[in-house]
Coordinates of C-alpha atoms (C1' of nucleotides) in Angstrom, one line a residue:
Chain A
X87 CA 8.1 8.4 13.8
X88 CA 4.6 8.2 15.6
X89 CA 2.3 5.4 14.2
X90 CA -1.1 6.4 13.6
X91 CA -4.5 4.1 12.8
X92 CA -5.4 5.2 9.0
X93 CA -8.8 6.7 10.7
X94 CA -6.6 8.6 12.8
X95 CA -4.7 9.4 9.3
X96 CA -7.9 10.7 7.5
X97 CA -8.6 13.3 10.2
X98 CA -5.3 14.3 10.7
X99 CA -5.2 14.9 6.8
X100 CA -8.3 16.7 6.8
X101 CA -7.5 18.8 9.9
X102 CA -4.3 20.0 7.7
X103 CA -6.2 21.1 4.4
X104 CA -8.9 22.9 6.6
X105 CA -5.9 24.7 8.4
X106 CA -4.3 25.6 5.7
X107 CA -7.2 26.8 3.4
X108 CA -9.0 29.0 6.3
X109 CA -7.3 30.9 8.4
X110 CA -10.5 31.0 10.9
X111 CA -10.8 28.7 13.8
X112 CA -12.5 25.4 12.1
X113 CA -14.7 23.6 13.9
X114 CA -16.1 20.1 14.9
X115 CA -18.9 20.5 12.5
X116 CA -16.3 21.5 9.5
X117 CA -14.3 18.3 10.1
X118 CA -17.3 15.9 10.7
X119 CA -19.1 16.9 7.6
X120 CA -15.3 16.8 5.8
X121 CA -14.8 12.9 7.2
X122 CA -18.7 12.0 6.2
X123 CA -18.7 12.1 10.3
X124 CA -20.8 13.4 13.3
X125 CA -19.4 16.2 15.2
X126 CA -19.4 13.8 18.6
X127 CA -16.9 11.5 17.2
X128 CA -14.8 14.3 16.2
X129 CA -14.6 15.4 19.5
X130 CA -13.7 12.2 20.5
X131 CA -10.9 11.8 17.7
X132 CA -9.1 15.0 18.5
X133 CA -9.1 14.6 22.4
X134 CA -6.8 11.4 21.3
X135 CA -5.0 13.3 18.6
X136 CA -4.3 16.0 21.3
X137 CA -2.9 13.1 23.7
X138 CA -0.5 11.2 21.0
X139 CA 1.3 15.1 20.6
X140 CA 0.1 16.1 16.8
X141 CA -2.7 18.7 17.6
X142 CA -3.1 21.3 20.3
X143 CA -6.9 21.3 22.0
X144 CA -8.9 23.6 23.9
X145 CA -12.6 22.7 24.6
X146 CA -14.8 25.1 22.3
X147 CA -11.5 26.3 20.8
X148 CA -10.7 24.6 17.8
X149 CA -7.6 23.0 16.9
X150 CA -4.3 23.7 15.6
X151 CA -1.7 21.3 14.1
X152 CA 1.6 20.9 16.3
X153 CA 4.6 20.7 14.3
X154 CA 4.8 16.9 14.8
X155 CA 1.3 17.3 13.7
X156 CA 2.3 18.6 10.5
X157 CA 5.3 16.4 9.9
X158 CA 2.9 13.6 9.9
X159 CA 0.1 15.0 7.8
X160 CA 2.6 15.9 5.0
X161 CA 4.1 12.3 5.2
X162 CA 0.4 11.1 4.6
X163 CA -0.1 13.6 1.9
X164 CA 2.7 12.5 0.0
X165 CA 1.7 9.1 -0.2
X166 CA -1.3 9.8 -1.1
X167 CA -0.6 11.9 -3.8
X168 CA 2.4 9.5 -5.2
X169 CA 0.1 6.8 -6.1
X170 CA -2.6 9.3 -7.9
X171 CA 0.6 10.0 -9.7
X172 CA 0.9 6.3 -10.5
X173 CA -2.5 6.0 -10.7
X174 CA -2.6 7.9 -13.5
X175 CA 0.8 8.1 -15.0
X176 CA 1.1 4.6 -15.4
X177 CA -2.2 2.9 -15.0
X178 CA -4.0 5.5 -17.1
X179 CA -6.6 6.6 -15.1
X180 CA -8.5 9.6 -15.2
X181 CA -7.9 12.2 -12.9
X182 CA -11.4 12.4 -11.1
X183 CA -11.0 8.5 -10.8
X184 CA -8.0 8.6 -8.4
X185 CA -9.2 9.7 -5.1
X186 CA -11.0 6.8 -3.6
X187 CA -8.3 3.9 -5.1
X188 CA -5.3 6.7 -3.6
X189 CA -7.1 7.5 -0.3
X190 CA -7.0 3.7 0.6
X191 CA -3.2 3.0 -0.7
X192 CA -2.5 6.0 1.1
X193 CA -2.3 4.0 4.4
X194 CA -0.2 1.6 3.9
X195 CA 3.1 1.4 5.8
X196 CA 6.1 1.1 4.4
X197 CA 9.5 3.6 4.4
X198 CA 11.0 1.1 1.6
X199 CA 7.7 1.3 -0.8
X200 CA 7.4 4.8 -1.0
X201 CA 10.7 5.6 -1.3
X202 CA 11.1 3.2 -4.2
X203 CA 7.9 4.3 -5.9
X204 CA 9.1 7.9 -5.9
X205 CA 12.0 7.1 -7.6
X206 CA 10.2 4.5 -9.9
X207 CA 7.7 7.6 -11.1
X208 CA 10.8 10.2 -11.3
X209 CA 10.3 11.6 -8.4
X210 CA 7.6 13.7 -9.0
X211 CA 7.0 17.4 -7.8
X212 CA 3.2 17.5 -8.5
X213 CA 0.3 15.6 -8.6
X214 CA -2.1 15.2 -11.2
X215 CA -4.4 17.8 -9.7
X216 CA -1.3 19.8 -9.7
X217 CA -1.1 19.8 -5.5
X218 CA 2.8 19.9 -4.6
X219 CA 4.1 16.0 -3.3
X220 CA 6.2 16.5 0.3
X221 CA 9.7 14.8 0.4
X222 CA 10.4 12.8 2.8
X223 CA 11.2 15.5 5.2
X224 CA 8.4 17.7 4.4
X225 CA 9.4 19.9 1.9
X226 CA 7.6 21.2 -1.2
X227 CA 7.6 23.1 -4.4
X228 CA 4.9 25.8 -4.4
X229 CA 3.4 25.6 -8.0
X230 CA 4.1 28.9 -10.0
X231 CA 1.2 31.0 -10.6
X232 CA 0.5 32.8 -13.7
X233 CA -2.3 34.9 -15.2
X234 CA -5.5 33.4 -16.8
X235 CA -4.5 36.4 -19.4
X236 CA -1.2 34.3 -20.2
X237 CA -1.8 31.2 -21.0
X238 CA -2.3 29.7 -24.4
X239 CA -4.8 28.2 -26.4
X240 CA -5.6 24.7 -25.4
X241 CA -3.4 25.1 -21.9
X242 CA -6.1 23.9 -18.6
X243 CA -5.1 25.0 -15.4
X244 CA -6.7 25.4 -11.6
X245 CA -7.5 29.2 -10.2
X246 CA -5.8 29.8 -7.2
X247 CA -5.8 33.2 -6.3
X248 CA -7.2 37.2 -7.8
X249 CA -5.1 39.7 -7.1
X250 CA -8.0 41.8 -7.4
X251 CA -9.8 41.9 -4.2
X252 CA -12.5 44.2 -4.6
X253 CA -16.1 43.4 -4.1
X254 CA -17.2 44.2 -7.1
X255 CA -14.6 41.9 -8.5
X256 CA -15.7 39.5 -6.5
X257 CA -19.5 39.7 -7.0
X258 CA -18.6 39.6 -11.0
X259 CA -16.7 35.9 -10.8
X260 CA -19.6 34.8 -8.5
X261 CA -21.9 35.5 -11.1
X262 CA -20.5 34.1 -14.0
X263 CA -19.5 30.9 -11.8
X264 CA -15.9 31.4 -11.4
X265 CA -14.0 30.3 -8.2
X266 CA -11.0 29.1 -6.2
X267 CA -10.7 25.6 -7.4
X268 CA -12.5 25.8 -10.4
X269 CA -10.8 23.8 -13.6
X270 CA -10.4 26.1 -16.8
X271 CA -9.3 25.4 -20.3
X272 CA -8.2 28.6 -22.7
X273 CA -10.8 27.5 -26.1
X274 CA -9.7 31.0 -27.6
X275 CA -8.3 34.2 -27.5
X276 CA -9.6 37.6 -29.5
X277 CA -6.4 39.4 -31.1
X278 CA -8.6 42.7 -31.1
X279 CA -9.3 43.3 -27.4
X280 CA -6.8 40.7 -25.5
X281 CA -10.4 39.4 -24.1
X282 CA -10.7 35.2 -23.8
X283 CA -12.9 32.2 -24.3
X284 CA -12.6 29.5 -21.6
X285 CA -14.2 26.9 -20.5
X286 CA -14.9 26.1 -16.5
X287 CA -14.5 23.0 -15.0
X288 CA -14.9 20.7 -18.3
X289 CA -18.5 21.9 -18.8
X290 CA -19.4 25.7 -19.2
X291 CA -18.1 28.0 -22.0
X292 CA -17.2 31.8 -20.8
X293 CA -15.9 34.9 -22.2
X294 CA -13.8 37.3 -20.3
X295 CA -12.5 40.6 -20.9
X296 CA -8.4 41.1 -20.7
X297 CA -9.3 43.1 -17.6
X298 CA -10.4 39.7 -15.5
X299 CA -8.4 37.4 -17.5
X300 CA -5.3 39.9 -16.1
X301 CA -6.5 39.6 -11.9
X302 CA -7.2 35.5 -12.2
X303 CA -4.0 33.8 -11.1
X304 CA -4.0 29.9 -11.8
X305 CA -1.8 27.3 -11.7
X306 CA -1.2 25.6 -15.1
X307 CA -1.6 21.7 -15.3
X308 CA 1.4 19.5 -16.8
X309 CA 0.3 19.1 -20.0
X310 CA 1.3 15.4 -20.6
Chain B
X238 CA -19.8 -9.6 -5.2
X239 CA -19.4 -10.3 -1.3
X240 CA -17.4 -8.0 0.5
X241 CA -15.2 -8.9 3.4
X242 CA -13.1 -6.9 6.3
X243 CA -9.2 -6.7 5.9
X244 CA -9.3 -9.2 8.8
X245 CA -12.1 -11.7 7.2
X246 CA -10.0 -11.8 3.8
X247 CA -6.9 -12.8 5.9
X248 CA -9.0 -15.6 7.4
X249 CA -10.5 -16.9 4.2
X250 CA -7.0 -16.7 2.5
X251 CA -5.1 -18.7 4.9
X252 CA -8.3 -21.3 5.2
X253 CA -7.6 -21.7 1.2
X254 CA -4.0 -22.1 1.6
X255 CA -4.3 -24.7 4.4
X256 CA -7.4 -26.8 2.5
X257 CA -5.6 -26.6 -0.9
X258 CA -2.1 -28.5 1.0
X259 CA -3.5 -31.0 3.6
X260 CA -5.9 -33.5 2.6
X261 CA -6.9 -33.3 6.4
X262 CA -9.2 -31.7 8.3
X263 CA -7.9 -28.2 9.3
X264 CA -8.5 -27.2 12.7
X265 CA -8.8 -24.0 14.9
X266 CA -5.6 -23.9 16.1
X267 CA -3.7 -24.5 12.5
X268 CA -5.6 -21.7 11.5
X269 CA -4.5 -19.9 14.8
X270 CA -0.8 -20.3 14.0
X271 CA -0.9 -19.5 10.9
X272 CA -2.4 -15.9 11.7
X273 CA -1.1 -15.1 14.9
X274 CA -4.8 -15.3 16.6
X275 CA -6.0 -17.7 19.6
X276 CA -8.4 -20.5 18.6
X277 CA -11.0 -18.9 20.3
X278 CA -10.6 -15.9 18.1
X279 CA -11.4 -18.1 15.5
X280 CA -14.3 -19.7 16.6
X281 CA -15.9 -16.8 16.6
X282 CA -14.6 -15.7 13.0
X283 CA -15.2 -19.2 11.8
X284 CA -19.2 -18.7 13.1
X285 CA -19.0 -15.6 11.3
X286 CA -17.9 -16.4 7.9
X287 CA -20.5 -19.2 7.9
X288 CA -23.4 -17.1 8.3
X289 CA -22.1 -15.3 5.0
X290 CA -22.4 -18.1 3.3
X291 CA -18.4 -18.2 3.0
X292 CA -17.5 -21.6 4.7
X293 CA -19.5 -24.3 6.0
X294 CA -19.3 -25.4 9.4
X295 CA -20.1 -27.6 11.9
X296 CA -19.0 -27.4 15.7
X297 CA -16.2 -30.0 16.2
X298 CA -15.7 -31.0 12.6
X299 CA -14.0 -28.2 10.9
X300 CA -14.7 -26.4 8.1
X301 CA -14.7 -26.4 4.2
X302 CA -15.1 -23.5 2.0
X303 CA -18.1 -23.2 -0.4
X304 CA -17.8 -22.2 -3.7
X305 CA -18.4 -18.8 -3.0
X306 CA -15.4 -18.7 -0.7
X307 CA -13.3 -20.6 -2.8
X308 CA -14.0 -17.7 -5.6
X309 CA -13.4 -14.7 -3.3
X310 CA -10.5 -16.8 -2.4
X311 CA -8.7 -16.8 -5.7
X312 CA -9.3 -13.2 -5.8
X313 CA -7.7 -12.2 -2.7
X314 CA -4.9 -14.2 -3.9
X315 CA -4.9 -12.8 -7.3
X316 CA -4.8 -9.3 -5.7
X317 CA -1.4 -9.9 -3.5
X318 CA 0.1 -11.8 -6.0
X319 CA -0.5 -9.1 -8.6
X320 CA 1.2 -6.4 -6.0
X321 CA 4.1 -9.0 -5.4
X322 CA 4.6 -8.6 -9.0
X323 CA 4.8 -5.3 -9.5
X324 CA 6.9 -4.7 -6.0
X325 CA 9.6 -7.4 -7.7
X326 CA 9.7 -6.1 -11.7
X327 CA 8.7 -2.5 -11.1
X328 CA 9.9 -1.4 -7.7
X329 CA 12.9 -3.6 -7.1
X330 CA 12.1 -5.5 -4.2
X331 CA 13.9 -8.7 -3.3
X332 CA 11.4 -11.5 -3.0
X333 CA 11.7 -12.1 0.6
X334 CA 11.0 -8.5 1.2
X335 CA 7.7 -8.7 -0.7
X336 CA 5.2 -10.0 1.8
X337 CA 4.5 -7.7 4.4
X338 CA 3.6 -5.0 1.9
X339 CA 1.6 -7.1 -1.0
X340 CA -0.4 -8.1 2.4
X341 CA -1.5 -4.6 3.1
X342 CA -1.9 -3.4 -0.5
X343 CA -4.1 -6.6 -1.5
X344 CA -7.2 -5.9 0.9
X345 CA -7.5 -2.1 -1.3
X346 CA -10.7 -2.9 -2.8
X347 CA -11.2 -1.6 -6.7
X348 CA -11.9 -3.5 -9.5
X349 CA -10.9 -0.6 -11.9
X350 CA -7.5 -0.9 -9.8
X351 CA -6.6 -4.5 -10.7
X352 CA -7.7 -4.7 -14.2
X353 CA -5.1 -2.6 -15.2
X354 CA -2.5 -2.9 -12.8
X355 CA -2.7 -6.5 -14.4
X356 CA -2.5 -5.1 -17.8
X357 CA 0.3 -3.2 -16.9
X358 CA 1.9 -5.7 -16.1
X359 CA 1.5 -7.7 -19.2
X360 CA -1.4 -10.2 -17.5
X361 CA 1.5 -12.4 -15.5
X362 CA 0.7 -15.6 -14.9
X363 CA 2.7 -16.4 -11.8
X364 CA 3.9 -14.6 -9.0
X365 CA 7.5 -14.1 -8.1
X366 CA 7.6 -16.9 -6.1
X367 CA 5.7 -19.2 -8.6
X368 CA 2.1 -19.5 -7.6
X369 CA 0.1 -19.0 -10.5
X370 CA -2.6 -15.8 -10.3
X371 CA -5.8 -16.5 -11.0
X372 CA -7.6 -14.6 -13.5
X373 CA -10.5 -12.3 -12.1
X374 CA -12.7 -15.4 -13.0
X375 CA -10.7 -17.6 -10.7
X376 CA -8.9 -19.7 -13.2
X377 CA -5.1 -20.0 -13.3
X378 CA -2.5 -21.9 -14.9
X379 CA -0.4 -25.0 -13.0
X380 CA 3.0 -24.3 -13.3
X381 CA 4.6 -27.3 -15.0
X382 CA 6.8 -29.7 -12.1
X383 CA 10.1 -30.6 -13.1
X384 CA 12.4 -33.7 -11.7
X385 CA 14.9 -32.3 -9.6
X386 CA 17.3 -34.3 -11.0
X387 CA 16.8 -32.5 -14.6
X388 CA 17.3 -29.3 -12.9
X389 CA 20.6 -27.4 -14.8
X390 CA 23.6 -25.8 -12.5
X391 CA 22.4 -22.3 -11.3
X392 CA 18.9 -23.2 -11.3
X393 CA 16.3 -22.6 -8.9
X394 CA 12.9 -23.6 -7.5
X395 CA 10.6 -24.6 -4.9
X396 CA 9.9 -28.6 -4.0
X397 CA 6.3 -29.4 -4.6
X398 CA 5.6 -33.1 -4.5
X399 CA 7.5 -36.4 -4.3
X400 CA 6.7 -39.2 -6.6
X401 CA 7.7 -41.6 -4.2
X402 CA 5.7 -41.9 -1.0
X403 CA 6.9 -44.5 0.9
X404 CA 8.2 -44.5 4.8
X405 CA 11.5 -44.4 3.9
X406 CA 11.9 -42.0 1.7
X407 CA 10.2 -39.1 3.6
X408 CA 11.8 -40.5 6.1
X409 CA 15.0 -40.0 4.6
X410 CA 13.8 -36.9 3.2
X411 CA 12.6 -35.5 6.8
X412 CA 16.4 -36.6 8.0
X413 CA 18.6 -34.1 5.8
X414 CA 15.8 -31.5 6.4
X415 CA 14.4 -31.4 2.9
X416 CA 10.4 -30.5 2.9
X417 CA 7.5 -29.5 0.8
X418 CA 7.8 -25.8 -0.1
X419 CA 11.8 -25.8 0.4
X420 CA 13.7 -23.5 -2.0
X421 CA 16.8 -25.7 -3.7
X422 CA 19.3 -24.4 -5.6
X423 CA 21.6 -26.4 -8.1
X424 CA 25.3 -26.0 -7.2
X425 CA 26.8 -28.7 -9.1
X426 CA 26.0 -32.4 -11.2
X427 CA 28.5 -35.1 -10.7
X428 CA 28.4 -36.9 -14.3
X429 CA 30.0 -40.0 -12.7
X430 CA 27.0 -41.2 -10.6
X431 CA 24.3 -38.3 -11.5
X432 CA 24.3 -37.3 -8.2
X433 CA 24.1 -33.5 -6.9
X434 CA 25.2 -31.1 -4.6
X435 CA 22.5 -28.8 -3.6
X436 CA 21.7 -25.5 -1.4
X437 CA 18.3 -25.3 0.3
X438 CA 16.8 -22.7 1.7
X439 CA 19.9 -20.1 0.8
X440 CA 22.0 -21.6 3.8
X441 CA 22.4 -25.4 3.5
X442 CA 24.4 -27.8 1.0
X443 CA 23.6 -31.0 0.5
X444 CA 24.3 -34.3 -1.9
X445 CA 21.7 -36.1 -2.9
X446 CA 21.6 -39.1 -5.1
X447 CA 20.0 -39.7 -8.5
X448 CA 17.6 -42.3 -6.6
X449 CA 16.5 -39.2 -4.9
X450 CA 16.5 -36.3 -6.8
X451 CA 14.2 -38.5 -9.6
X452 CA 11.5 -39.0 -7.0
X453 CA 11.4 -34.8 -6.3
X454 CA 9.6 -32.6 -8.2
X455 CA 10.5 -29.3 -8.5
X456 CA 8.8 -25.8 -9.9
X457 CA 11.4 -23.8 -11.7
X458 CA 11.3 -20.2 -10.7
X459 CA 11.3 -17.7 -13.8
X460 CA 15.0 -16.7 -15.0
X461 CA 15.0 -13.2 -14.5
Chain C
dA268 C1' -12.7 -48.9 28.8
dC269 C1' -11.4 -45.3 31.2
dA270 C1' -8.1 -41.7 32.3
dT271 C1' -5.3 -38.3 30.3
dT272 C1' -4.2 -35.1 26.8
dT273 C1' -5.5 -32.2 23.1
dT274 C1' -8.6 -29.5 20.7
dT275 C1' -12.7 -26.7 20.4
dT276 C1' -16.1 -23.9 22.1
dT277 C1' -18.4 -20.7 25.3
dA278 C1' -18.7 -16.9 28.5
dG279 C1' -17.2 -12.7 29.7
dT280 C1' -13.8 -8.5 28.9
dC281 C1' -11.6 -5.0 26.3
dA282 C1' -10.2 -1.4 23.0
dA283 C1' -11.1 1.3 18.9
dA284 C1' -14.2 3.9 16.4
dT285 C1' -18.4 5.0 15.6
dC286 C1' -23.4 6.4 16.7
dT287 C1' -27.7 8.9 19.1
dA288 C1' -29.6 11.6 22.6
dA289 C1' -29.0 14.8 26.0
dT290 C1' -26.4 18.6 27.9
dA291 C1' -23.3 22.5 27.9
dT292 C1' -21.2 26.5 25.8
dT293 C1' -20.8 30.1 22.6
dT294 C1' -22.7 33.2 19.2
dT295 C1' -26.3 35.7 17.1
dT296 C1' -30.5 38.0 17.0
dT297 C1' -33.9 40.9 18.6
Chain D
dA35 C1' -29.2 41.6 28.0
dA36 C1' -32.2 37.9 27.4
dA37 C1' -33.9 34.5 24.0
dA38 C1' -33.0 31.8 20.2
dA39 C1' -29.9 29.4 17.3
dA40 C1' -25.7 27.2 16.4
dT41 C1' -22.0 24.5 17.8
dA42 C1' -19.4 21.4 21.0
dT43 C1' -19.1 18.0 24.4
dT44 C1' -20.5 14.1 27.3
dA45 C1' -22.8 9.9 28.5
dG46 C1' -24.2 5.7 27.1
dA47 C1' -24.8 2.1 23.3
dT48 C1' -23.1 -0.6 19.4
dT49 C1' -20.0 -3.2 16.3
dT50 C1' -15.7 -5.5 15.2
dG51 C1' -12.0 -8.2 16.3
dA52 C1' -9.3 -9.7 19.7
dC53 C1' -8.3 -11.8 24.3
dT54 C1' -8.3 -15.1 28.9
dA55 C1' -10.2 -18.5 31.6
dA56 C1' -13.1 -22.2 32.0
dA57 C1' -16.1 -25.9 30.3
dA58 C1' -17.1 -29.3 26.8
dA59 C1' -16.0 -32.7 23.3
dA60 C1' -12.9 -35.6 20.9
dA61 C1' -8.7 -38.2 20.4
dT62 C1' -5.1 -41.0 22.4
dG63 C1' -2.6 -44.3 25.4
dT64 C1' -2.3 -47.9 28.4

DNA sequence: ACATTTTTTTAGTCAAATCTAATATTTTTT
DNA sequence: AAAAAATATTAGATTTGACTAAAAAAATGT
């Protein structure tokens, strides 16, 4: 296994989500402003990460993960995302409160530790924010997706994809302030027309007709 | 509250641990060995730590921590032994294995964190090698000494003081390789003469007679 | 008391990771 | 297609923590 510094982590961690996310090319400027970074030391960083094997690099041309590359970036994910699970499983924090505590623990080395603390926390498929956890060799659960029209009252649950892609769609959720990411709650459903009240990321209250609430996919929280 | 490098903490910890033991005057190259540095190396750290007030310092004469190191001491402390803890009860760890890892996870900074990890753990008052953990105010509990010689069979714990200073004894003592900090074990009591037969350190047996094991005193590590 | 040994400090390098300022390349606009 | 804007890279500086080699101070032995 190739030893990296934990700055050298954080990029390489950042690197993946912007891959993954975007299909376009990212760019210096994406991962600087990602890694609270200037674009010059980025350039620097992935001319090194390009050396050690785990990214491939082509001046102006972005980058793109090697598979060793994505091997490691997993294993640094699923430590991260085991102690939120801890963090908030067993030491009862709140879900927003985990990042900073998890992104530091995330660094520490040690095969024995997080191979113990899986199995101490049940070897969880999910964290909190419901993001799948990596095994040790990489592989994860996707999250089933189901429709904002199914779920129950009181169930909360992250959007991750429409099915409808039409502009006009698209336009509508931007207006009301829906989007990829955002947190919603079910607060009630209308019998008579199948249409919803919900609530967006723990703050604004919104009704939607059954016609949305059928093209929002979302992945449902654990309830516990 | 002051906040330190990963690398400073390490400093101030083992200046604590060697100013608590010796009497003497610590000097650049005890602090060296102990954390794999040069003395030159810690000059320069030594200079650095005084200008934040941590240590005082004077070239030549050594140095001596000021209250406020002595506090942030106790907490760096309480931090790893709060981690050794959990890594024994929680995740299984044998207590030799403990160190390397409580010595990464105790520089995470968060109070948040070790408020309840502490709770957690039902607010332990030693570590799983016996040294107490100080409370986040810096106050912690002596673990009561024992006479080795009122040890039971099976028992075990870690030589702390002798009662008996004189040449002879340490000299004795120094002889069949029995030091300050040793780990002894309890194989058996002879009733004739109160003598024992002891293990130290895992590996060696020994006899010792009443004479001696009345004049060392012993911390009894917890049962479990 | 002075020579030797040990300990401590200084001076000068080095590597990692960052930054600013300047330059180079690509993309977008007109 | 040239000018303007955006983006990326290099060059050079800085900070942190370490190192080696050499000088300075203190401790020790005879």
């Amino acid at each position: 296994m190739i030893s990296l510094s934990p700055s050298e982590e954080n990029y390489l961690k950042v690197i993946f989500r912007l891959t993954q996310n975007e299909a376009l090319p990212i760019g210096t400027n994406d991962i600087a402003n990602a890694i609270h970074t200037k674009p010059a030391s980025v350039s620097d960083m992935i001319r090194k990460l390009a050396v050690k094997g785990i990214l491939d690099y082509k001046k102006y041309h972005g980058v793109h993960l090697t598979e060793k590359g994505r091997k490691t970036a997993l294993q640094v994910l699923r430590r991260g995302r085991l102690w939120e699970v801890f963090l908030v499983e067993k030491l009862h924090f709140q879900w927003d409160q985990v990042h900073e505590v998890a992104g530091q623990l995330e660094h520490v080395r040690s095969p024995l530790l997080f191979r113990r603390l899986d199995e101490y926390l049940g070897f969880p498929k999910f964290d909190p924010h419901g993001d799948p956890i990596p095994d040790e060799s990489g592989e994860w659960q996707e999250k089933p997706k189901s429709k904002l029209q199914d779920m129950k009252i009181a169930e909360r649950g992250k959007i991750v994809t429409v099915s409808d892609s039409s502009a006009a769609f698209l336009r509508y959720l931007d207006k009301v302030g829906v989007y990829i990411g955002a947190k919603v709650e079910i607060l009630d459903k209308v019998e008579f027309d199948g249409s919803l009240e919900i609530r967006v990321d723990e703050s604004r209250k919104l009704f939607v007709s059954k016609e949305v609430s059928s093209n929002i996919l979302v992945q449902l929280f654990d309830v516990k």
